[in-house]
Amino acid sequence: MATAATSRRLPASERLRRSLGNGRVSAILILLPPALILFTLFVILPLGESGYYSFFNWNGYGAPSDFVGLENYERIAGHSIFHKAVGNTVKIVAVSLLIQMPLALALALLIFRKTPTNAVFRLIFFVPYILAEVAAGLIWSFVFDGNYGITASVAQSLGMDSLFILADRDWAFVAVMTVIVWKYFGFHMMIYIAALQSVPEDLIESGRIEGAKRLQIVRYVQIPHIKPAIIVSAFFAIIGALQVFDVIIPLTNGGPSNQTHTIVTYLYTFGLTRLNIGFGSAVGVILFVAAITVAVFYQRFFMKGDKA
Amino acid sequence: MAEVRLNNITKKFGAVTVIPDMSLTVPDGSFTVLVGPSGCGKSTLLRIISGLEMPSDGEVMIGGEDVTFAEPSDRGISMVFQSYALYPHMTVAQNIDFGLRLAKTPAAEREARVAEAARILALEDYLDRKPGQLSGGQRQRVAIGRSIVRQPKVFLFDEPLSNLDAALRGQMRVELAQLHQSLDATMIYVTHDQVEAMTLADQIVVMNRGRIEQVGAPMDLYDRPMTEFVAGFIGSPKMNLLPGAAIGRGDVKTVGIRPEHLRADPETGDWPATAKVVETLGADTVVYADAETLGEITVRLPGKMRLSAGERLFLSPEPGNLHLFDEDGHRMEQTA
Ligand SMILES: Nc1ncnc2c1ncn2[C@@H]1O[C@H](COP(=O)(O)OP(=O)(O)OP(=O)(O)O)[C@@H](O)[C@H]1O
Ligand SMILES: [Mg+2]
């Protein structure tokens, strides 16, 4: 109170000198510009550019000159393959949240304790995540191959016809989602393992004394304790699902008959490979807006910090 | 209400034997305190009684029933941890209620029992708070509240007060004693604190390296320590343990004399000494003195006696208050 009252009566120059003197303002003046420059250079400018290109019919050569207004956006909005791609992306979000995360949590609960065997399992489960996406896609395309793949030999030994899963309109995307879950659950599992290791052993033991069974301890003690980690991992799952791309290209390349596109493979296929840079930019802008919207809402509703 | 009996309990962690072979009876309704140096196995023993840890051998009986292989929640026990072990995401009321909720106790009864516990522990105003918003003493009361609502036959405490400051510890000590009186349950209590052990216990178990040195009432242990270890462990400031030569007895390995059983005189006495450090505590004064041939001696004098460091004094033991120990550290009956 007293300091606030005195500073109000001080002349402006004196106030400035004092606030510089206390280090906060000078720290901001020194530290902010580099961050601001980098952010502008690598985030704002490219975004602004693609926003600009999205109003042109432009193949990427020379300067864009054929201004078409919102036509690119109108074409996207009316394109059934884009609708399919959005639907698929939503499916990936759902599978990530409803299958991948519970799976990761269940495995984390089994192997979070520090023992030699658990360390081995942890490594095994984490390998898919370390693997390059393209390599993962290729490996699984062999697995699913209708002639020599594992699924083919399983089908044959069961006396069924050869399965060409990745060429099947109904099953190809199921296969894609399986690979996605396989590829990324290890990441979420690691987040949960780290969080579970920080749950004090006393809490679990006092739960046992109070009469909690194993699953009740999970539900009432461990999960509430790692809720912040779950919220963060769900955020990564959603944002990651919006951006799935490199697993799909070697697996199905969006086929059969464009049934397995995500928003990003759609952008790549219809924007980049066909040299419709303006069109692709418009898809990019839509994706960006979607991601930002999700991020903002998520932050607002889930990441306000626990008021515990 | 139940007696706790341990029959030939052994506990090994891998190749290390922490408790070699222990038998102990904790009478029904008693307040039994386990004391001993750090690492002697007090917590391990408590955890074996609770069922959090399995003994390698031997049996645990509670209320005449063999519970060696029973789940912790089936033993009719509750435990209060040093760290309180409260659930940070639950309110005080939910924390206290947790065990009852798991046991599917009817809602009306749960409410009544939580209210009763809150009243006993003066927690009524805090029931809707989270543990993070409580002081250390309040948290410890919540932990105790959680343990009493389930109406266990046996309460286990592992250094419950050691995270509290001295004043609060004193207050909680009184509350625990009252709780024991009003609940009339069996309590087993681990502590490092001499004062807690002496004031709370009706039976003290002194442990050393996984073995029991002596079991007895606080004043028995104080008046008649059966081993040199107990003599040095019980009492504060510590008993002086001097060579037998100090009283001219060749057959005695060690003679023990408590600081409060020494008299000091500026002119005459048995052992000449120099005061090195003088602690004035008000009610009494503790003097750490250097007694030439005998080494360091601690003396506890009445508070009104003024003394300063460097002063010469003569110390004499009060007759009848000497404790004699033989080569093996066992008590010798006094023949002086
Ligand atoms: N899980 C364990 N694995 C291996 N050794 C253990 C384990 N728990 C305890 N010990 C060992 O058993 C011995 C007794 O431990 P315990 O915790 O019972 O001691 P304590 O008397 O409670 O000590 P403190 O007063 O410091 O709490 C120690 O030497 C400890 O290292
Ligand atoms: Mg301990």
XYZ file of C-alpha atoms and ligand atoms in Angstrom:
676
model
C 0.000 0.000 0.000
C 2.613 2.485 1.072
C 4.842 1.904 -1.937
C 1.928 2.114 -4.341
C 0.920 5.436 -2.847
C 4.397 6.922 -3.160
C 4.955 5.709 -6.697
C 1.749 7.376 -7.822
C 3.134 10.724 -6.739
C 6.512 10.240 -8.416
C 7.290 11.965 -11.724
C 7.140 9.731 -14.801
C 10.895 9.732 -15.391
C 11.568 8.670 -11.835
C 9.027 5.861 -12.070
C 10.634 4.620 -15.298
C 14.063 4.695 -13.718
C 12.830 2.689 -10.760
C 11.076 0.064 -12.810
C 14.170 -0.286 -15.001
C 16.194 -0.522 -11.845
C 14.168 -3.415 -10.455
C 15.230 -5.506 -13.436
C 11.903 -6.649 -14.720
C 11.456 -4.153 -17.505
C 15.062 -4.411 -18.644
C 14.776 -8.200 -18.651
C 11.733 -7.934 -20.887
C 13.455 -5.429 -23.175
C 16.476 -7.684 -23.558
C 14.802 -11.057 -23.759
C 11.671 -10.338 -25.734
C 13.017 -9.157 -29.127
C 14.874 -12.364 -30.102
C 11.825 -14.473 -29.255
C 9.588 -12.054 -31.103
C 11.842 -12.064 -34.166
C 12.047 -15.854 -34.272
C 8.318 -16.195 -33.788
C 7.621 -13.737 -36.579
C 10.160 -15.287 -38.913
C 9.152 -18.890 -38.487
C 5.497 -18.756 -37.483
C 3.746 -15.535 -38.408
C 5.342 -14.997 -41.829
C 4.780 -18.518 -43.230
C 1.251 -18.492 -41.869
C 0.552 -15.105 -43.353
C 1.993 -16.247 -46.667
C -0.135 -19.345 -46.921
C -3.137 -17.288 -45.892
C -2.289 -14.980 -48.793
C -1.689 -17.801 -51.310
C -4.984 -19.410 -50.368
C -6.777 -16.643 -52.270
C -4.960 -17.470 -55.531
C -5.064 -20.125 -58.115
C -1.330 -20.701 -58.117
C 0.908 -23.602 -59.112
C 3.917 -22.468 -57.116
C 5.925 -21.032 -60.022
C 6.432 -17.317 -60.311
C 4.424 -14.837 -58.332
C 0.772 -15.625 -57.633
C -1.366 -13.465 -59.900
C -4.641 -15.268 -60.524
C -6.696 -13.944 -57.622
C -9.757 -16.113 -57.050
C -11.054 -14.851 -53.736
C -12.662 -17.582 -51.655
C -12.969 -20.036 -54.503
C -10.389 -22.425 -53.043
C -12.316 -22.563 -49.791
C -15.571 -23.129 -51.641
C -14.071 -26.029 -53.577
C -12.747 -27.602 -50.389
C -16.091 -27.203 -48.659
C -17.834 -29.008 -51.486
C -15.272 -31.771 -51.951
C -16.524 -35.169 -50.735
C -12.984 -36.493 -50.293
C -12.266 -33.596 -47.948
C -15.360 -34.543 -45.960
C -14.055 -38.093 -45.800
C -10.633 -36.834 -44.698
C -12.180 -34.744 -41.915
C -14.275 -37.736 -40.850
C -11.172 -39.897 -40.763
C -9.279 -37.317 -38.749
C -12.132 -37.204 -36.236
C -12.004 -41.003 -36.080
C -8.293 -40.852 -35.325
C -8.942 -38.345 -32.549
C -11.587 -40.648 -31.112
C -9.412 -43.751 -31.328
C -6.486 -41.881 -29.770
C -8.586 -40.766 -26.838
C -10.729 -43.849 -26.341
C -8.421 -46.711 -27.228
C -4.844 -45.511 -27.352
C -4.827 -43.560 -24.084
C -6.568 -46.230 -21.981
C -4.233 -48.837 -23.463
C -1.209 -46.685 -22.667
C -2.509 -46.108 -19.133
C -3.170 -49.798 -18.539
C 0.332 -50.741 -19.668
C 1.858 -47.907 -17.663
C 0.086 -49.173 -14.545
C 1.518 -52.623 -15.148
C 5.118 -51.555 -15.648
C 5.648 -48.199 -13.945
C 7.573 -49.640 -11.006
C 11.334 -49.644 -11.387
C 12.328 -53.261 -11.870
C 14.663 -54.807 -14.463
C 11.840 -56.670 -16.238
C 9.736 -53.544 -16.373
C 12.643 -51.659 -17.918
C 12.774 -54.236 -20.713
C 9.032 -53.999 -21.336
C 9.199 -50.223 -21.286
C 11.864 -50.287 -23.960
C 9.934 -52.744 -26.094
C 6.753 -50.705 -25.895
C 8.633 -47.535 -26.685
C 10.361 -48.839 -29.807
C 7.451 -48.096 -32.190
C 7.534 -44.459 -31.123
C 11.252 -44.129 -31.822
C 10.890 -45.744 -35.227
C 10.635 -43.340 -38.184
C 7.029 -42.995 -39.335
C 7.832 -44.009 -42.879
C 9.663 -47.114 -41.679
C 6.718 -48.005 -39.466
C 4.342 -47.566 -42.383
C 6.484 -49.783 -44.595
C 6.804 -52.521 -41.977
C 3.059 -52.638 -41.502
C 2.411 -52.586 -45.229
C 4.391 -55.846 -45.351
C 2.440 -57.222 -42.409
C -0.851 -56.447 -44.119
C 0.288 -57.595 -47.557
C -2.264 -59.953 -49.084
C 0.323 -62.211 -50.679
C 3.232 -62.552 -48.273
C 2.083 -60.691 -45.134
C 1.515 -62.145 -41.705
C -2.193 -61.429 -41.913
C -2.281 -63.329 -45.199
C -0.676 -66.431 -43.733
C -2.960 -66.245 -40.700
C -5.961 -66.020 -43.043
C -4.682 -68.917 -45.103
C -4.060 -71.142 -42.117
C -7.638 -70.454 -41.058
C -8.710 -71.578 -44.490
C -9.923 -68.163 -45.603
C -9.265 -66.337 -48.828
C -6.296 -64.038 -48.993
C -7.048 -60.729 -47.336
C -5.902 -57.527 -48.962
C -6.704 -55.402 -45.967
C -5.074 -52.230 -47.206
C -6.969 -52.483 -50.460
C -10.302 -53.052 -48.788
C -12.543 -49.983 -48.726
C -13.999 -50.894 -45.328
C -10.969 -52.284 -43.576
C -8.085 -50.173 -44.856
C -8.730 -47.347 -42.417
C -9.091 -49.753 -39.503
C -5.632 -51.027 -40.393
C -4.349 -47.452 -40.535
C -5.770 -46.681 -37.101
C -4.238 -49.867 -35.694
C -0.848 -48.744 -36.908
C -1.371 -45.275 -35.460
C -2.269 -46.687 -32.047
C 0.708 -49.027 -32.218
C 3.025 -46.212 -33.243
C 2.082 -43.628 -30.636
C 0.787 -45.383 -27.500
C 4.370 -45.663 -26.206
C 4.641 -41.900 -26.010
C 1.564 -41.597 -23.817
C 2.641 -44.608 -21.800
C 5.933 -42.882 -20.994
C 4.123 -39.749 -19.813
C 1.956 -41.892 -17.522
C 4.896 -43.907 -16.242
C 6.736 -40.757 -15.236
C 3.619 -39.448 -13.523
C 2.825 -42.731 -11.769
C 6.337 -42.927 -10.392
C 5.724 -39.649 -8.628
C 2.674 -40.937 -6.747
C 3.921 -41.394 -3.174
C 3.989 -45.049 -2.140
C 2.388 -44.056 1.168
C -0.808 -43.065 -0.628
C -1.096 -46.463 -2.247
C -0.329 -48.237 0.996
C -2.800 -46.198 2.990
C -5.353 -47.052 0.303
C -4.666 -50.733 0.885
C -5.131 -50.266 4.601
C -8.408 -48.422 4.031
C -9.576 -51.451 2.094
C -9.121 -50.390 -1.518
C -8.691 -53.203 -4.035
C -6.152 -52.899 -6.835
C -8.575 -51.299 -9.296
C -9.990 -49.004 -6.641
C -6.485 -47.771 -5.894
C -6.060 -47.096 -9.600
C -9.335 -45.253 -9.740
C -9.313 -43.324 -6.483
C -5.613 -42.784 -5.869
C -3.437 -43.135 -8.928
C -5.584 -41.677 -11.698
C -6.616 -38.562 -9.744
C -2.972 -38.048 -8.874
C -1.809 -38.158 -12.487
C -4.743 -36.181 -13.868
C -2.524 -33.293 -15.008
C -0.407 -35.746 -17.012
C -3.516 -37.270 -18.557
C -4.774 -33.842 -19.563
C -1.479 -33.015 -21.224
C -1.285 -36.371 -22.962
C -4.845 -35.979 -24.277
C -3.842 -32.610 -25.670
C -0.891 -34.159 -27.490
C -3.151 -36.960 -28.712
C -5.665 -34.557 -30.232
C -3.126 -32.238 -31.804
C -1.136 -35.238 -33.053
C -4.254 -36.836 -34.517
C -5.005 -33.662 -36.462
C -1.602 -33.934 -38.080
C -1.317 -37.614 -38.977
C 0.449 -37.907 -42.281
C 3.676 -39.841 -42.650
C 2.321 -43.198 -41.471
C -0.409 -43.170 -44.100
C 1.609 -42.403 -47.201
C 3.619 -45.670 -47.232
C 0.657 -47.706 -45.985
C -2.202 -46.705 -48.309
C -1.228 -43.365 -49.790
C -4.806 -42.316 -49.070
C -6.331 -45.173 -51.043
C -8.212 -47.277 -51.877
C -10.367 -44.761 -53.761
C -9.285 -41.978 -51.393
C -10.918 -43.696 -48.412
C -8.047 -43.277 -45.980
C -7.059 -39.626 -46.280
C -6.538 -37.423 -43.281
C -6.631 -33.653 -43.545
C -2.872 -33.525 -44.010
C -2.604 -36.305 -46.603
C -5.509 -34.609 -48.370
C -3.530 -31.361 -48.382
C -0.464 -33.166 -49.666
C -2.267 -35.145 -52.355
C -4.590 -32.497 -53.709
C -2.498 -29.449 -52.968
C 1.164 -30.270 -53.322
C 1.441 -33.258 -55.656
C -1.030 -31.685 -58.071
C 0.696 -28.321 -57.832
C -2.371 -26.525 -56.535
C -0.399 -24.506 -54.031
C -3.203 -22.009 -53.553
C -5.672 -24.832 -52.855
C -3.245 -26.597 -50.532
C -2.639 -23.344 -48.667
C -6.356 -23.014 -48.086
C -6.455 -26.545 -46.589
C -3.491 -25.595 -44.433
C -5.262 -22.492 -43.182
C -8.338 -24.552 -42.293
C -6.215 -27.076 -40.438
C -4.378 -24.337 -38.609
C -7.599 -22.688 -37.519
C -8.928 -26.040 -36.346
C -5.782 -26.750 -34.351
C -5.747 -23.299 -32.766
C -9.418 -23.584 -31.882
C -8.856 -26.941 -30.220
C -5.810 -25.640 -28.394
C -7.555 -22.541 -27.106
C -10.659 -24.387 -25.972
C -8.596 -27.129 -24.402
C -6.475 -24.661 -22.499
C -9.577 -22.874 -21.323
C -11.450 -25.881 -20.091
C -8.842 -28.399 -18.979
C -5.516 -26.745 -18.406
C -6.452 -23.914 -16.089
C -4.412 -25.565 -13.379
C -5.959 -27.731 -10.723
C -7.633 -25.655 -8.086
C -6.945 -28.391 -5.551
C -10.307 -54.366 21.217
C -7.583 -56.824 20.678
C -4.282 -58.123 21.824
C -1.502 -58.218 19.243
C 0.905 -61.115 19.438
C 3.966 -61.719 17.324
C 5.348 -65.251 17.371
C 8.930 -65.775 16.204
C 8.745 -63.148 13.487
C 11.656 -63.093 11.058
C 12.086 -60.605 8.251
C 14.680 -60.780 5.510
C 15.098 -58.408 2.608
C 17.010 -60.541 0.133
C 20.110 -61.682 1.961
C 19.807 -59.108 4.722
C 18.072 -60.158 7.912
C 16.404 -57.123 9.407
C 14.482 -58.918 12.157
C 16.132 -62.175 13.258
C 13.540 -63.729 15.568
C 11.091 -61.640 17.496
C 8.241 -62.469 19.799
C 6.213 -59.737 21.423
C 2.852 -59.364 23.094
C 1.003 -56.085 23.001
C -1.775 -56.331 25.595
C -5.330 -55.424 24.687
C -5.955 -51.719 25.136
C -2.340 -50.835 25.793
C -0.397 -47.955 24.348
C 2.815 -49.628 23.269
C 5.674 -47.511 21.979
C 8.468 -48.927 19.831
C 11.726 -47.034 20.167
C 15.212 -47.679 18.918
C 17.927 -46.179 16.764
C 17.335 -45.438 13.104
C 17.316 -48.552 10.949
C 16.661 -50.982 13.800
C 13.489 -52.270 12.158
C 10.682 -50.374 13.908
C 8.863 -49.433 10.722
C 9.401 -52.894 9.310
C 7.823 -54.434 12.391
C 4.862 -52.060 12.215
C 4.396 -52.834 8.532
C 4.427 -56.546 9.287
C 1.672 -56.027 11.837
C -0.275 -53.937 9.319
C 0.114 -56.508 6.563
C 1.859 -54.134 4.177
C 4.901 -56.349 4.552
C 4.920 -60.145 4.857
C 7.147 -61.730 7.500
C 9.674 -64.223 6.158
C 8.732 -66.510 9.004
C 6.595 -66.527 12.127
C 3.023 -65.511 12.746
C 1.009 -62.400 13.510
C -2.028 -62.782 15.762
C -4.564 -60.021 16.290
C -7.352 -60.614 18.783
C -6.489 -64.294 18.958
C -6.796 -64.726 15.213
C -3.934 -65.682 12.942
C -3.728 -62.850 10.398
C -0.262 -63.580 9.046
C -1.579 -63.882 5.497
C -4.592 -61.587 5.753
C -4.956 -58.423 3.688
C -4.248 -55.190 5.617
C -7.903 -54.185 5.370
C -9.054 -57.494 6.874
C -7.023 -57.164 10.052
C -9.089 -54.576 11.870
C -6.158 -52.184 11.964
C -5.543 -48.649 10.842
C -2.302 -46.853 10.275
C -1.198 -43.248 10.490
C 1.836 -42.453 8.378
C 4.628 -40.004 9.083
C 3.818 -38.304 5.783
C 0.076 -38.262 6.671
C -0.635 -39.924 3.286
C -3.750 -37.840 2.656
C -5.291 -37.793 -0.805
C -4.597 -34.318 -2.174
C -7.540 -34.335 -4.583
C -10.108 -35.170 -1.909
C -11.539 -32.842 0.703
C -10.950 -33.469 4.374
C -14.393 -35.042 4.663
C -13.763 -37.311 1.684
C -10.395 -38.312 3.049
C -11.886 -39.292 6.392
C -14.796 -41.009 4.661
C -12.696 -42.966 2.165
C -12.466 -46.289 3.997
C -16.145 -46.220 4.942
C -17.122 -45.533 1.354
C -15.040 -48.476 0.174
C -16.622 -50.671 2.815
C -20.066 -49.601 1.512
C -21.142 -48.363 4.929
C -24.666 -46.839 4.787
C -24.562 -43.117 4.017
C -26.268 -42.002 7.213
C -23.820 -43.886 9.376
C -20.867 -42.625 7.378
C -21.995 -39.077 7.874
C -22.467 -39.605 11.576
C -19.058 -41.168 12.042
C -17.266 -38.485 10.039
C -19.037 -35.810 12.049
C -18.057 -37.530 15.281
C -14.412 -37.823 14.233
C -14.390 -34.204 13.139
C -15.784 -33.187 16.507
C -13.231 -35.196 18.478
C -10.367 -33.777 16.435
C -11.731 -30.223 16.111
C -11.869 -30.441 12.337
C -15.470 -29.314 11.835
C -14.492 -26.055 10.169
C -12.163 -27.706 7.693
C -14.238 -30.536 6.284
C -14.586 -28.931 2.858
C -10.945 -27.998 2.467
C -8.323 -29.905 0.557
C -5.305 -31.164 2.541
C -3.107 -28.638 0.714
C -4.939 -25.850 2.519
C -4.247 -27.183 6.005
C -1.401 -26.769 8.457
C 0.775 -29.737 9.401
C -1.056 -30.296 12.674
C -4.451 -30.155 10.982
C -3.287 -32.621 8.339
C -2.118 -35.003 11.009
C -5.498 -34.720 12.694
C -7.190 -35.583 9.413
C -4.973 -38.639 9.105
C -5.937 -39.649 12.632
C -9.590 -38.939 11.821
C -9.381 -41.221 8.837
C -8.008 -43.953 11.054
C -10.630 -43.670 13.792
C -13.826 -43.658 11.686
C -13.327 -47.259 10.701
C -13.271 -48.166 14.393
C -10.243 -50.440 14.154
C -9.234 -52.744 16.951
C -5.600 -51.715 16.660
C -4.096 -48.342 15.729
C -0.631 -48.232 14.233
C 1.358 -45.001 14.185
C 4.702 -44.570 12.431
C 6.323 -41.425 13.792
C 3.123 -39.453 13.317
C 4.355 -36.280 14.961
C 7.881 -36.024 13.663
C 6.992 -33.512 10.939
C 5.494 -31.082 13.426
C 7.201 -28.309 15.343
C 7.895 -28.760 19.036
C 4.877 -26.843 20.347
C 2.434 -28.624 18.076
C 4.019 -31.956 18.892
C 3.394 -31.318 22.560
C -0.230 -30.452 21.892
C -0.830 -33.440 19.623
C 0.780 -35.686 22.205
C -1.813 -34.676 24.728
C -4.572 -35.191 22.166
C -3.292 -38.658 21.347
C -3.228 -39.596 25.016
C -6.832 -38.410 25.375
C -7.801 -40.279 22.237
C -6.334 -43.460 23.641
C -8.276 -43.021 26.836
C -11.566 -42.332 25.111
C -11.270 -45.036 22.433
C -9.820 -47.638 24.705
C -8.179 -49.299 21.695
C -4.807 -50.962 21.342
C -2.229 -48.557 19.979
C 1.235 -49.311 18.668
C 3.353 -46.269 18.164
C 6.795 -45.840 16.640
C 8.840 -42.826 17.632
C 12.309 -41.408 17.971
C 11.176 -38.993 20.612
C 12.047 -39.793 24.233
C 9.356 -37.565 25.605
C 6.652 -39.116 23.445
C 7.747 -42.568 24.483
C 7.860 -41.772 28.192
C 4.611 -39.812 28.346
C 2.380 -41.829 26.028
C 3.393 -45.398 26.639
C 2.188 -47.837 29.175
C 4.604 -50.268 27.591
C 7.844 -49.367 25.850
C 9.645 -51.785 23.562
C 13.294 -50.871 23.065
C 14.659 -52.341 19.865
C 18.215 -52.629 18.644
C 19.305 -54.238 15.368
C 16.021 -56.035 14.894
C 16.007 -57.481 18.425
C 14.110 -56.505 21.526
C 16.417 -55.185 24.239
C 13.759 -54.701 26.879
C 10.020 -54.416 27.255
C 8.524 -52.613 30.186
C 6.679 -49.684 31.660
C 8.424 -46.333 31.107
C 9.540 -45.946 34.708
C 10.784 -49.552 34.849
C 13.016 -48.856 31.884
C 14.164 -45.637 33.448
C 14.767 -47.086 36.898
C 16.044 -50.516 35.970
C 17.465 -50.700 32.453
C 18.347 -54.354 31.900
C 21.103 -53.681 29.364
C 23.702 -51.038 28.778
C 21.986 -50.221 25.486
C 18.665 -49.443 27.144
C 20.467 -47.456 29.808
C 22.023 -45.252 27.147
C 18.879 -45.027 25.067
C 16.170 -44.181 27.569
C 16.396 -40.825 29.309
C 17.389 -37.408 28.159
C 20.030 -36.112 28.547
C 21.613 -39.526 28.153
C 22.822 -41.559 31.100
C 26.565 -41.264 31.757
C 28.275 -44.582 31.108
C 31.601 -44.645 32.917
C 34.236 -47.342 33.346
C 33.806 -49.497 36.459
C 37.047 -48.069 37.802
C 35.205 -44.823 38.511
C 33.681 -46.420 41.591
C 36.657 -48.671 42.228
C 34.969 -51.901 41.064
C 37.127 -54.128 38.886
C 34.344 -56.640 38.307
C 32.068 -54.025 36.748
C 32.601 -53.169 33.103
C 30.404 -50.092 33.000
C 28.711 -48.012 35.602
C 25.768 -45.886 34.580
C 24.639 -42.763 36.355
C 21.924 -40.445 35.159
C 22.731 -36.718 34.870
C 20.011 -35.947 37.404
C 21.565 -38.338 39.916
C 24.821 -36.447 40.235
C 25.494 -33.793 42.790
C 27.825 -30.903 42.178
C 29.790 -29.012 44.776
C 32.407 -26.280 44.340
C 34.717 -27.683 47.043
C 34.438 -31.380 47.714
C 33.303 -34.550 45.971
C 34.372 -37.817 44.336
C 35.231 -36.668 40.846
C 36.924 -33.331 40.089
C 35.758 -31.810 36.806
C 35.678 -28.666 34.696
C 32.442 -27.315 33.236
C 32.763 -27.027 29.472
C 29.295 -26.131 28.255
C 26.459 -24.885 30.422
C 22.888 -24.998 29.116
C 20.482 -22.982 31.176
C 17.021 -24.356 30.548
C 15.200 -22.498 33.301
C 13.807 -25.329 35.387
C 17.187 -26.967 35.346
C 20.705 -26.469 34.090
C 22.585 -29.064 32.093
C 26.337 -29.003 32.457
C 28.678 -30.879 30.147
C 31.811 -31.333 32.174
C 35.217 -32.842 31.635
C 36.121 -35.144 34.526
C 39.835 -35.733 34.141
C 40.249 -39.521 34.159
C 36.616 -40.410 33.408
C 36.072 -38.295 30.304
C 32.883 -36.384 29.611
C 30.130 -36.305 32.187
C 26.719 -34.704 31.857
C 25.134 -33.269 34.969
C 21.654 -31.956 35.483
C 21.364 -29.384 38.203
C 18.486 -27.405 39.666
C 17.823 -24.229 37.690
C 18.698 -21.893 40.506
C 22.265 -23.127 40.619
C 24.422 -20.681 38.673
C 27.534 -21.922 36.953
C 29.607 -20.784 34.003
C 31.876 -22.546 31.545
C 35.441 -23.098 32.764
C 34.503 -23.312 36.426
C 35.873 -26.116 38.574
C 33.443 -28.402 40.384
C 33.326 -31.737 42.162
C 30.783 -34.383 41.208
C 29.427 -37.151 43.406
C 26.896 -39.848 42.467
C 23.791 -40.157 44.632
C 23.977 -43.484 46.389
C 21.472 -46.125 45.276
C 21.164 -44.691 41.792
C 24.045 -46.476 40.128
C 23.461 -48.973 37.332
C 26.107 -51.653 36.938
C 26.698 -53.627 33.754
C 28.923 -56.619 33.080
C 31.129 -57.512 30.105
C 28.113 -58.480 27.974
C 26.269 -55.279 28.747
C 23.820 -57.026 31.075
C 22.625 -55.472 34.280
C 24.327 -56.624 37.480
C 22.312 -56.520 40.664
C 23.751 -53.858 42.849
C 25.644 -54.979 45.865
C 26.972 -51.623 46.890
N 12.093 -52.692 1.257
C 13.295 -52.872 1.814
N 14.277 -53.525 1.153
C 15.475 -53.712 1.719
N 15.818 -53.292 2.937
C 14.887 -52.633 3.651
C 13.587 -52.385 3.127
N 12.878 -51.721 4.070
C 13.711 -51.558 5.099
N 14.920 -52.098 4.866
C 16.049 -52.142 5.801
O 15.586 -52.648 7.012
C 16.191 -51.976 8.094
C 15.130 -51.488 9.045
O 14.373 -50.493 8.411
P 13.188 -49.756 9.119
O 12.609 -48.809 8.153
O 12.289 -50.743 9.747
O 13.964 -48.955 10.258
P 13.384 -47.964 11.334
O 13.709 -48.547 12.656
O 11.970 -47.659 11.048
O 14.284 -46.684 11.114
P 13.878 -45.154 11.215
O 13.866 -44.837 12.650
O 14.996 -44.468 10.513
O 12.556 -44.983 10.545
C 17.045 -50.879 7.513
O 18.388 -51.288 7.558
C 16.562 -50.745 6.100
O 17.637 -50.411 5.277
Mg 10.888 -45.950 10.337
